[in-house]
XYZ file of C-alpha atoms in Angstrom:
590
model
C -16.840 203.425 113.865
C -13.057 203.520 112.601
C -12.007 200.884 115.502
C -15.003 199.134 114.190
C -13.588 199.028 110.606
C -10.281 198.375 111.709
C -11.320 195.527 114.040
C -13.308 194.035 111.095
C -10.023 194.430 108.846
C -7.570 192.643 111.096
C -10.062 189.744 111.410
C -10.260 189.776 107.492
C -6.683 189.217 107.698
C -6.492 186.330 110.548
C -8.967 184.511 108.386
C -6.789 185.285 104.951
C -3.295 183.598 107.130
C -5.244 181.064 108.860
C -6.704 179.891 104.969
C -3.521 180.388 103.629
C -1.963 178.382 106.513
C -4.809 175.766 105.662
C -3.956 175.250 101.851
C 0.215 175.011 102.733
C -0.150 172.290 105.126
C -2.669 170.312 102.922
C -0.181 170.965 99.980
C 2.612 169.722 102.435
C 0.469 166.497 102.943
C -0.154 165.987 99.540
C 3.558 166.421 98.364
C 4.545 164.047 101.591
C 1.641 161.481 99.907
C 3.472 161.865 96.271
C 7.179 161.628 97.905
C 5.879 158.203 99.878
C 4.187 156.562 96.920
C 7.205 157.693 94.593
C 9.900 155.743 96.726
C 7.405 152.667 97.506
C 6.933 152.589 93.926
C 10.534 152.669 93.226
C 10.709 149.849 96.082
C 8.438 147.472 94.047
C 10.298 148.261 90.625
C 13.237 147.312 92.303
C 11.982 144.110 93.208
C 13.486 141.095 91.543
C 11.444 138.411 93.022
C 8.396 137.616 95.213
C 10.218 137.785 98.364
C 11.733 141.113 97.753
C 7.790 142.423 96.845
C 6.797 140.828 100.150
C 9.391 142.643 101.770
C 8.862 146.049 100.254
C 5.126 145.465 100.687
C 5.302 144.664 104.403
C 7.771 147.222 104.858
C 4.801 149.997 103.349
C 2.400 148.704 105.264
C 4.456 149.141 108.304
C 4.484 152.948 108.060
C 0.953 153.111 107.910
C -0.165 150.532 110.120
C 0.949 148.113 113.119
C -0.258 144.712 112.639
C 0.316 140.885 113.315
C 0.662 139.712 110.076
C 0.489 140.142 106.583
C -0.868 137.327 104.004
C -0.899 137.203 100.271
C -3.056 134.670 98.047
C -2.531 134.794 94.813
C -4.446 132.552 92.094
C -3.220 129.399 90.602
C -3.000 125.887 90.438
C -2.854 125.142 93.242
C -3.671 128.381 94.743
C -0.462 130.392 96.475
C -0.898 131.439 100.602
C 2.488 133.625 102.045
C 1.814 134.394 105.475
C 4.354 137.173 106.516
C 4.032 137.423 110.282
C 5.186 140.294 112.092
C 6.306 138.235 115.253
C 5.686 134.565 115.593
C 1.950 134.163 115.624
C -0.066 130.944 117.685
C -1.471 127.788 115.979
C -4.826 128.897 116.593
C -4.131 132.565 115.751
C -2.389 130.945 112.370
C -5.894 128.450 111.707
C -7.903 131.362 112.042
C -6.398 133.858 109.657
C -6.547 131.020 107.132
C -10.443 130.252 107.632
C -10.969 134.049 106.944
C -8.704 134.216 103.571
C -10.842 131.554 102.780
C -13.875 132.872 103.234
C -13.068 136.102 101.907
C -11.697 135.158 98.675
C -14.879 133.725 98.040
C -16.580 136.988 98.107
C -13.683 138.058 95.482
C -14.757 136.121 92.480
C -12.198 133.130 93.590
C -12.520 129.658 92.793
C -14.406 127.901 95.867
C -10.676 127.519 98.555
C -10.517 124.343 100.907
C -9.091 126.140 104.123
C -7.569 122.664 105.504
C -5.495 122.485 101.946
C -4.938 125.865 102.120
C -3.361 125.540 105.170
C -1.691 122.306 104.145
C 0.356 124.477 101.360
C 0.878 127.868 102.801
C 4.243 129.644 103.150
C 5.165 130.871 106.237
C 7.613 134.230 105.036
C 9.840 135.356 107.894
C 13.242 136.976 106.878
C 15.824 137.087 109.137
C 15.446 141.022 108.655
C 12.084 140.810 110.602
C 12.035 141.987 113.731
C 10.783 139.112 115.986
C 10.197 139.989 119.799
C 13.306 139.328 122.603
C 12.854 136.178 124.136
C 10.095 136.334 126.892
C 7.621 138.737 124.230
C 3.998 137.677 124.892
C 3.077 136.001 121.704
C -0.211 137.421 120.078
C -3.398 135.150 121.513
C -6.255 133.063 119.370
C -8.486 135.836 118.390
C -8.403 138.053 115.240
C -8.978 141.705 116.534
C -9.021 143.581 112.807
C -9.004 141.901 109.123
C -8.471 144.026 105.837
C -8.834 142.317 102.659
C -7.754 144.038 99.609
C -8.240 142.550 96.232
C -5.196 142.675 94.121
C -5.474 143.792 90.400
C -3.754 144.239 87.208
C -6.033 145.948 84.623
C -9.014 144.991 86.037
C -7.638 141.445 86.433
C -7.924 139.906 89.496
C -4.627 138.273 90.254
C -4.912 137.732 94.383
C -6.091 139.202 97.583
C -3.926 141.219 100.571
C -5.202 140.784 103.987
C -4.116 142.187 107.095
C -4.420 140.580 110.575
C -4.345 141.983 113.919
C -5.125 140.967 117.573
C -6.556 144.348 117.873
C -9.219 146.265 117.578
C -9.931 148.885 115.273
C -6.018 148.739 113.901
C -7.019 149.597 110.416
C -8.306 153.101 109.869
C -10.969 153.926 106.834
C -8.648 157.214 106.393
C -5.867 154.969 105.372
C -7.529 152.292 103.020
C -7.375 154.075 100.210
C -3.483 154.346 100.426
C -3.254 151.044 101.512
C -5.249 150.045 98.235
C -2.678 152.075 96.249
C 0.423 150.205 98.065
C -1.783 147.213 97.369
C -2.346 147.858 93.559
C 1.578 148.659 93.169
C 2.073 145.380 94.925
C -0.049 143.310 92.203
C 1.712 144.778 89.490
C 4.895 143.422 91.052
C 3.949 140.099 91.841
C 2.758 140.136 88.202
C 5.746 141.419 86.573
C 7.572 138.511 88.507
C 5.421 135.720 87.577
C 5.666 136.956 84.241
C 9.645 137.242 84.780
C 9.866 133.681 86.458
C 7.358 132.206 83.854
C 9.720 133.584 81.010
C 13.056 132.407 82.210
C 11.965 129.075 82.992
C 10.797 128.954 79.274
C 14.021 130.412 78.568
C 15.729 127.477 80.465
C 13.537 125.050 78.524
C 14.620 126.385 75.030
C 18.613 126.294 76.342
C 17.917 123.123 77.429
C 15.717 121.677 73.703
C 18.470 123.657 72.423
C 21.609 121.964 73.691
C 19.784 118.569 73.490
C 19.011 119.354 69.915
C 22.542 120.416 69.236
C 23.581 117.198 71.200
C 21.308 114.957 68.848
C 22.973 116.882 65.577
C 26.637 116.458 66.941
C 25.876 112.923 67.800
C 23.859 111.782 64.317
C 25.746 109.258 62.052
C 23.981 110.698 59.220
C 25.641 114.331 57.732
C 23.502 117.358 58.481
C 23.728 121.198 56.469
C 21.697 123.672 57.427
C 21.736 126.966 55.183
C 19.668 130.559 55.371
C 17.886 131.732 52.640
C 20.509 132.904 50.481
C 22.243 129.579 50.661
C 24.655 130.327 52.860
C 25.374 127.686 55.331
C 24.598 128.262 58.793
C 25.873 124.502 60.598
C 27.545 121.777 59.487
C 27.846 118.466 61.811
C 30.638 116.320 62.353
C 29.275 113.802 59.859
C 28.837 116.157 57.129
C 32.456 117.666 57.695
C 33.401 114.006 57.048
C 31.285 113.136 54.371
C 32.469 115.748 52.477
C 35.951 116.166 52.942
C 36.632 114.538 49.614
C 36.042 117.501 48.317
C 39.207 118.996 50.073
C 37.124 122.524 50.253
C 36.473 124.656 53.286
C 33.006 124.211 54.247
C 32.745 126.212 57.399
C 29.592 128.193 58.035
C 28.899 131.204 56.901
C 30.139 130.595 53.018
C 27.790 130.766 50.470
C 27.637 127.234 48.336
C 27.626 129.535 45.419
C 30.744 130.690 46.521
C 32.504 127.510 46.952
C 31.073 126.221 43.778
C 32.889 129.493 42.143
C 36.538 128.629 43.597
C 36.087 124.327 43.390
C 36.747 122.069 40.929
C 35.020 119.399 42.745
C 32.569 117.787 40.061
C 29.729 117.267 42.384
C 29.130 120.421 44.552
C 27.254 122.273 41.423
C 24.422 119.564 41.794
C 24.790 119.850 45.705
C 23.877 123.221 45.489
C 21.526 122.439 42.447
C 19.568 120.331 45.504
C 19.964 123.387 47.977
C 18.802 125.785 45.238
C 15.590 123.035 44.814
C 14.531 123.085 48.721
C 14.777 126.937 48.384
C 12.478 127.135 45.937
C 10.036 125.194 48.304
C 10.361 121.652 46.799
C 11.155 118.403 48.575
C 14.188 116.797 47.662
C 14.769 112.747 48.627
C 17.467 110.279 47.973
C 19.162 112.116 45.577
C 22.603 110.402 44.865
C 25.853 112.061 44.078
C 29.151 110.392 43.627
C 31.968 111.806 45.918
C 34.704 109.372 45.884
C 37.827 109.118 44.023
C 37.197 107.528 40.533
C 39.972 104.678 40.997
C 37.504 103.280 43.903
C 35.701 99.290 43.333
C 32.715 101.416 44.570
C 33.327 105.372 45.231
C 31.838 107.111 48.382
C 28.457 107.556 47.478
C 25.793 110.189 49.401
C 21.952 110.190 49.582
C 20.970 113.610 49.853
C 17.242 114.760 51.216
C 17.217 118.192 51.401
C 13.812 120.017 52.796
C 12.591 124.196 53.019
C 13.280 125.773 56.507
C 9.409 127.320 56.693
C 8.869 130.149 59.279
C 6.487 128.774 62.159
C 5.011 131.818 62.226
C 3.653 132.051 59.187
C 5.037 135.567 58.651
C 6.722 134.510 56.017
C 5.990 132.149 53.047
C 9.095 131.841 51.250
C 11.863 129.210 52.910
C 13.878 131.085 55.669
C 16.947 128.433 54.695
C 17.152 124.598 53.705
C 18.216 121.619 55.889
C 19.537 118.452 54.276
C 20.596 114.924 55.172
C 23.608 113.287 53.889
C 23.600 109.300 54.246
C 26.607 107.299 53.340
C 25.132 104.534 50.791
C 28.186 103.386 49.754
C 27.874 99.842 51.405
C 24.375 99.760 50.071
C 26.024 100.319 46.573
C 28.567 97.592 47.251
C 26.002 95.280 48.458
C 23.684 95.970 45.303
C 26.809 95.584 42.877
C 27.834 92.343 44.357
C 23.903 91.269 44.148
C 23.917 92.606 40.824
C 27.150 90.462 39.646
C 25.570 87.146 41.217
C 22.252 87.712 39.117
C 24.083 88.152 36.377
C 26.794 85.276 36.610
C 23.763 83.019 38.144
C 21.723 83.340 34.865
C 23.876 82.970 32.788
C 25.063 79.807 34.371
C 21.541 78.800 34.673
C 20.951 79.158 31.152
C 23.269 76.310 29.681
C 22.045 73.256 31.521
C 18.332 75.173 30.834
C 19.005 75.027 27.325
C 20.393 70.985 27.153
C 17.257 70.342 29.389
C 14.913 71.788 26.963
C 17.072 70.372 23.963
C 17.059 66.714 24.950
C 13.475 67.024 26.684
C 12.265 68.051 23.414
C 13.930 65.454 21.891
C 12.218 63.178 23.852
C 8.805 64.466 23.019
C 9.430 63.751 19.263
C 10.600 60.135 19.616
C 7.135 59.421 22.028
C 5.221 61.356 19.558
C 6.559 58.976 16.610
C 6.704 55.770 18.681
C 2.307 56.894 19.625
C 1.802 57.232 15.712
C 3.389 54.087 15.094
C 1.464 51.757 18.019
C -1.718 53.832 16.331
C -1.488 53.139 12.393
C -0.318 49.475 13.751
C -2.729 48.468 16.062
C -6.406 50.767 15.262
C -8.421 48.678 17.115
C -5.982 47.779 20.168
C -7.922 46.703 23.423
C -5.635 49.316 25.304
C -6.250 53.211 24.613
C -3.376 54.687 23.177
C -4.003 57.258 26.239
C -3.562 54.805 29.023
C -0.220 53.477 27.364
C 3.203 53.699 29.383
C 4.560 55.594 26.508
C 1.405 58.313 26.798
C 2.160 58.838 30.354
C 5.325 59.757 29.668
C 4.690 62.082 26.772
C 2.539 63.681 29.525
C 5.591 63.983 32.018
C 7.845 65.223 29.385
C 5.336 68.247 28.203
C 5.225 69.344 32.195
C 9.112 69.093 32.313
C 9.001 71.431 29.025
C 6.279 73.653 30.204
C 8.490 74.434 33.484
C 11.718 74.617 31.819
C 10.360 77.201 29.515
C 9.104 78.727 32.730
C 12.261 79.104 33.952
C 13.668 79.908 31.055
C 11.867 83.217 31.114
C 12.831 83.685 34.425
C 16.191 83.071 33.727
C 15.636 86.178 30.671
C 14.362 88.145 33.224
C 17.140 88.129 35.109
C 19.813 88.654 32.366
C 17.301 91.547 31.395
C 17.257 92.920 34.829
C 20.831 93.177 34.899
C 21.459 94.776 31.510
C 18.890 97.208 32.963
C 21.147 97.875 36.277
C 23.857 98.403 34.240
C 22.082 100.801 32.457
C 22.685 99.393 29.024
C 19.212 97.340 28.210
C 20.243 96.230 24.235
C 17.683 96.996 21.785
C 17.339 96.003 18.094
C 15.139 97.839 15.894
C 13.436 96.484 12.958
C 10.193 97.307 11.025
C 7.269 95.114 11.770
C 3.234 95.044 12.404
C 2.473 95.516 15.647
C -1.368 93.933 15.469
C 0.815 90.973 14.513
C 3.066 90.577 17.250
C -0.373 90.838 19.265
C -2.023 87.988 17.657
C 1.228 85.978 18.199
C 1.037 86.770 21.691
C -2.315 86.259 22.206
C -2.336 82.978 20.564
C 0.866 81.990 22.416
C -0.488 82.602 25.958
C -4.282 81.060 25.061
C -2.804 77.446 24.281
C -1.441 77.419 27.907
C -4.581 79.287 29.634
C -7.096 76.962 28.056
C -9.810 78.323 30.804
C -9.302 81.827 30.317
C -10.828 83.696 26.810
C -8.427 85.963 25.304
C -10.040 88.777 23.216
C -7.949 91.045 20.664
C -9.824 94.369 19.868
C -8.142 96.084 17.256
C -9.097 99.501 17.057
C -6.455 101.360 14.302
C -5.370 100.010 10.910
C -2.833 97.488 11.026
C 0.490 100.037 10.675
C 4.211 99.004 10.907
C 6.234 100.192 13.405
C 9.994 100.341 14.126
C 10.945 99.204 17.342
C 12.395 95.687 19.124
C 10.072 93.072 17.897
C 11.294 90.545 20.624
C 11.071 93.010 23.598
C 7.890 94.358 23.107
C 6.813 90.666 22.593
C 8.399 89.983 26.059
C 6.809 93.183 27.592
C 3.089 92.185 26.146
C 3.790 88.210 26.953
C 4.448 89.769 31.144
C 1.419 91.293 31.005
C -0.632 88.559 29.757
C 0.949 86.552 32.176
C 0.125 88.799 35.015
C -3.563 88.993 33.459
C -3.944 85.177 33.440
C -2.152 84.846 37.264
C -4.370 87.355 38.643
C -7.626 86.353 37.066
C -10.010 84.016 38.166
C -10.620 80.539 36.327
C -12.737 81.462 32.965
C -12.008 85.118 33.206
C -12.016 86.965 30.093
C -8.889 89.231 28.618
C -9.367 91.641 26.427
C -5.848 93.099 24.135
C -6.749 96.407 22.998
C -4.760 98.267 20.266
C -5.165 102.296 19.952
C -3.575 105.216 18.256
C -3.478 108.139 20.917
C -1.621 111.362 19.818
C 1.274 109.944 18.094
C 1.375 106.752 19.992
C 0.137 103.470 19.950
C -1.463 102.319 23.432
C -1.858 98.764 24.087
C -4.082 97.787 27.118
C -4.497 94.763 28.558
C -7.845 94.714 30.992
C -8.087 91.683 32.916
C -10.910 90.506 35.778
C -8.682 89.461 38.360
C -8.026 90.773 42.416
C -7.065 94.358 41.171
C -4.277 96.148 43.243
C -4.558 98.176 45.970
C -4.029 101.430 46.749
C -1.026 100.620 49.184
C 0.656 98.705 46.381
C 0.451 101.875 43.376
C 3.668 103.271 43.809
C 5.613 99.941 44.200
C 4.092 97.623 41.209
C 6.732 98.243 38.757
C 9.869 98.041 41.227
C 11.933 94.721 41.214
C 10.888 91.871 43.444
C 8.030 93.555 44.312
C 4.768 90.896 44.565
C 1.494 91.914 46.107
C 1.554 89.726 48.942
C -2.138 88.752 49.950
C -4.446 86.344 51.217
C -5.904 85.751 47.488
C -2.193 86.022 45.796
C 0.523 83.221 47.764
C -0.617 80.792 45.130
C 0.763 82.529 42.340
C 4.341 82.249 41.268
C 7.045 84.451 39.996
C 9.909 86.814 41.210
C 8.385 89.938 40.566
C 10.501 91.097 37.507
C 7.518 90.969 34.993
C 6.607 94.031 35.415
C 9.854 95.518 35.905
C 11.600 94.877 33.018
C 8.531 96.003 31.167
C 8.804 99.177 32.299
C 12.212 99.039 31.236
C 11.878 98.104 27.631
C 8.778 100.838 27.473
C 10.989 103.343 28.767
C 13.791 102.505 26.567
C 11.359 102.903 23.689
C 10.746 106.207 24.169
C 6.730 105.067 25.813
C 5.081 104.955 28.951
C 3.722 102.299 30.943
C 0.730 102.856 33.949
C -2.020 100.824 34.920
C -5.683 101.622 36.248
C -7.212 100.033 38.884
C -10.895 98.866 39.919
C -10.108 96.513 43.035
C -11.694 93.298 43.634
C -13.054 93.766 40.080
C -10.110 94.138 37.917
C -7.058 96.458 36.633
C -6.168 97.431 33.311
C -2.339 97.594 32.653
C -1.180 100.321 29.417
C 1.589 101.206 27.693
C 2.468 103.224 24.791
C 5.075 103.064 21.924
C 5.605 106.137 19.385
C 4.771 105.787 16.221
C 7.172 106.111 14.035
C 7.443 107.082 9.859
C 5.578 103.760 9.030
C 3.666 102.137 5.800
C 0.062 101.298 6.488
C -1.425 98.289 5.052
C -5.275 97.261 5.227
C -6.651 95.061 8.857
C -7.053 91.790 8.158
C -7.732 89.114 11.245
């Protein structure tokens, strides 16, 4: 009984080492698992590019398995084949491994895969590292003994397929798959991280490369360019700019504040530089602002152009202007050219306006001897068989009233001209007396009615007749423009109507005509000089486009406003206003 016991205790313990001996060799295996994924793991991280994952992969799969080749298809456009052989593989051997990637990625979730393009594109990987067979190695045959495809994911992302070829049978164990599916997985992470690596520095290279063109295009413009942060500071300056602005004999290298350089300068024009800078920082749009840089003895000083415009953050992370850039154009020819233009306008009218004036003199002299010598031939022959009408000295009367008419015409072109250069100049005279301003509408009215005998002028007084002080001959000239324009642009019989209010301290006169109206790409240009609305319905009317213009200019000088409404094909209405000033008031009378 006691050899029993003891027999039944020493198998006890056999059993106890033989479990114990069990558990240490599986704990061996599993720390021999963890020390062979650790260092293929640490192969793949070291990986730089898809060769060097090909190489680590093959050389994983290699410890696990013996194969013929190794092939890895990885999505895209087109699609990506590397076909790693393990010894150089037949043509048909080659064909057929491609017909079952094909066909097997189609079980995958790939797109549908054309093997013959497949085949047309794969890459056939074979480092020199490789061990190929010694000259007179049997090359493998045409048949496909064992396949293992292996999807390849990256958080749950199917980026590719592994598949493994042999001319053998029964080459890849089911005890192995599922560390050949971790090798796998580690090896779809690395081909990710690379195409993420590759797609980053090539849209690395293409910012260098938009960013040395772009700093090409800036070092090459004629026109200045500053580019500040959002303190002001500036950040570049081209070669232009340094140029431009080296009148100002101040350092304007980047990284100095403007406010700075405002602080220690004397130069007269930097505080409304950085008056501009301050504007585009505060979000506005600045154009063709002009400062005066030049040297004060200088015909014509250097004169800039500045458009300056907020730096906004693409991102929209920010609202506020992350820094200003601003042009700088050179207009100093275009100043020349405009004060030599200027100077001929000016010398040209006034040239013009002495033979204008003996023209008109004589031709009216003229009129009044026809006129007397018509009065005569009537009181001495009444009942003459010829019409006075159809007498020589009638036709002439005739001819002599169209040679007034257009000298007067171009005797107010001639005004306009001496007006628009006064206005250049930026001295436009103006003498102020007292006088009724319903009066110097009736005038005008009845002035442009005798020559527009088709047209109907209407005056609609709406305010007691109350003197104003202002330039009775000007605002004559700016109402007689606008009548003008009313008669030009309306059709034969249209109606006019002059229109007198009293609008919160002003007087607004309107003038609302039935003519072509003005459109909408003509609003912001109507009042510029030479501007004409060039149309179909308007190359039959004359004029230089100065009308308008210089009535702006007399309005303006007034203290008023000028503006016009619009109703095309119908009509416009053209309005400007005068302040009233400490005035008598007398009752209306028409």
């Amino acid at each position: 009984m006691e050899g029993s016991v003891q027999s039944e205790s020493q198998l006890t313990e056999s059993a106890y080492r033989t479990s114990n001996g069990q558990n240490g060799d599986r704990l061996a295996a599993i720390h021999h698992e963890i020390e062979y994924l650790n260092t293929i793991g640490k192969r793949f991280v070291a990986a730089f590019d898809r060769f060097q994952v090909h190489h680590a992969l093959l050389a994983a799969l290699q410890e696990l398995y013996s194969f013929s080749a190794c092939c890895i298809l990885l999505k895209g456009d087109p699609f990506e084949l590397s076909i790693i052989p393990s010894y150089p593989l037949s043509p048909s051997f080659l064909e057929a491994m491609i017909q079952r990637i094909a066909s097997a990625a189609s079980v995958i979730d790939f797109p549908h895969i054309d093997a013959e393009q497949l085949a047309k594109t794969a890459y056939l990987d074979a480092p020199d590292e490789l061990a190929f067979p010694r000259p007179g190695h049997a090359t493998s045959g045409p048949e496909i003994g064992s396949c293992l495809n292996i999807p390849l994911t990256v958080e749950n992302r199917i980026i590719g397929m592994l598949s493994l070829f042999d001319e053998k049978q029964g080459t890849f164990d089911t005890h192995l798959l599922q560390m050949t599916t971790m090798i796998a997985d580690y090896a779809a992470v690395a081909l990710e991280n690379v195409r993420l690596r590759e797609r980053e520095n090539a849209l690395w290279r293409q910012a260098e490369l938009e960013r040395q063109r772009l700093k090409l295009i800036i070092r090459s413009m004629a026109e200045g360019l500053l580019i500040t942060d959002a303190k002001g500071t500036i950040v570049s300056l081209n070669q232009s700019a340094q140029q431009l602005l080296a009148q100002a004999q101040t350092d304007f290298s980047a990284g100095i504040p403007l406010y700075q350089l405002m602080e220690t300068s004397s130069v007269p024009w930097l505080p409304r530089l950085t008056e501009i800078v301050n504007q585009a920082l505060a979000g506005k749009t600045v154009t063709n602002q002009e400062i005066v840089v030049g040297f004060s003895g200088e015909t014509v000083p250097l004169t800039l152009s500045i458009s300056a415009a907020p730096l906004l953050d693409s991102s929209g992370v920010r609202p506020k202007p992350i820094g200003v850039v601003a042009v700088l154009n050179d207009v100093t020819s275009v100043k020349q050219v405009e004060r030599l233009k200027d100077e001929f306008v000016s010398v040209v009218s006034h040239e013009l306006r002495t033979p204008l004036t003996a023209i008109k003199g004589y031709t009216q002299h003229l009129v009044r001897r026809i006129e007397r010598r018509l009065r005569k031939i009537r009181n001495a022959q009444p009942e003459a068989e010829v019409p006075v009408a159809e007498l020589p000295e009638s036709y002439d009367l005739r001819s002599l009233n169209i040679i007034q008419s257009q000298t007067e015409h171009l005797e107010r072109l001639v005004s306009d001209l001496l007006d628009l250069s006064q206005v250049q100049a930026g001295h436009l005279d103006l003498s102020y007396e007292d006088f009724y301003l319903a009066d110097l509408l009736a005038e005008s009215v009845r002035s442009v009615q005798a020559s527009a005998e088709q047209h109907t002028i209407e005056l609609d007084l709406q305010v007691p007749d109350t003197k104003i002080r202002a330039d009775r001959v000007r605002l004559g000239q700016v109402i007689g423009n606008i009548l003008d324009n009313a008669i030009k642009y309306s059709p034969q019989g249209g109606q006019v109507i002059v229109r007198l209010q009293e609008q919160k301290g002003y007087y607004t006169v309107s003038v609302i005509d039935q003519g072509i109206g003005v459109s909408p790409e003509h609003f912001d240009h109507i009042f510029e000089r030479f501007y004409r609305i060039h149309n179909t319905a308007s190359h039959q009317y004359a004029g230089i486009g100065l009308g308008l213009f210089v009535a702006k200019a007399i309005v303006d000088g007034h203290g008023g406003h000028i503006w016009f409404t619009n109703n095309q094909g119908v009509g416009s209405t053209f309005h400007f206003t005068i302040p009233i000033r400490p005035r008598t008031t007398r009752p209306l009378s028409l």
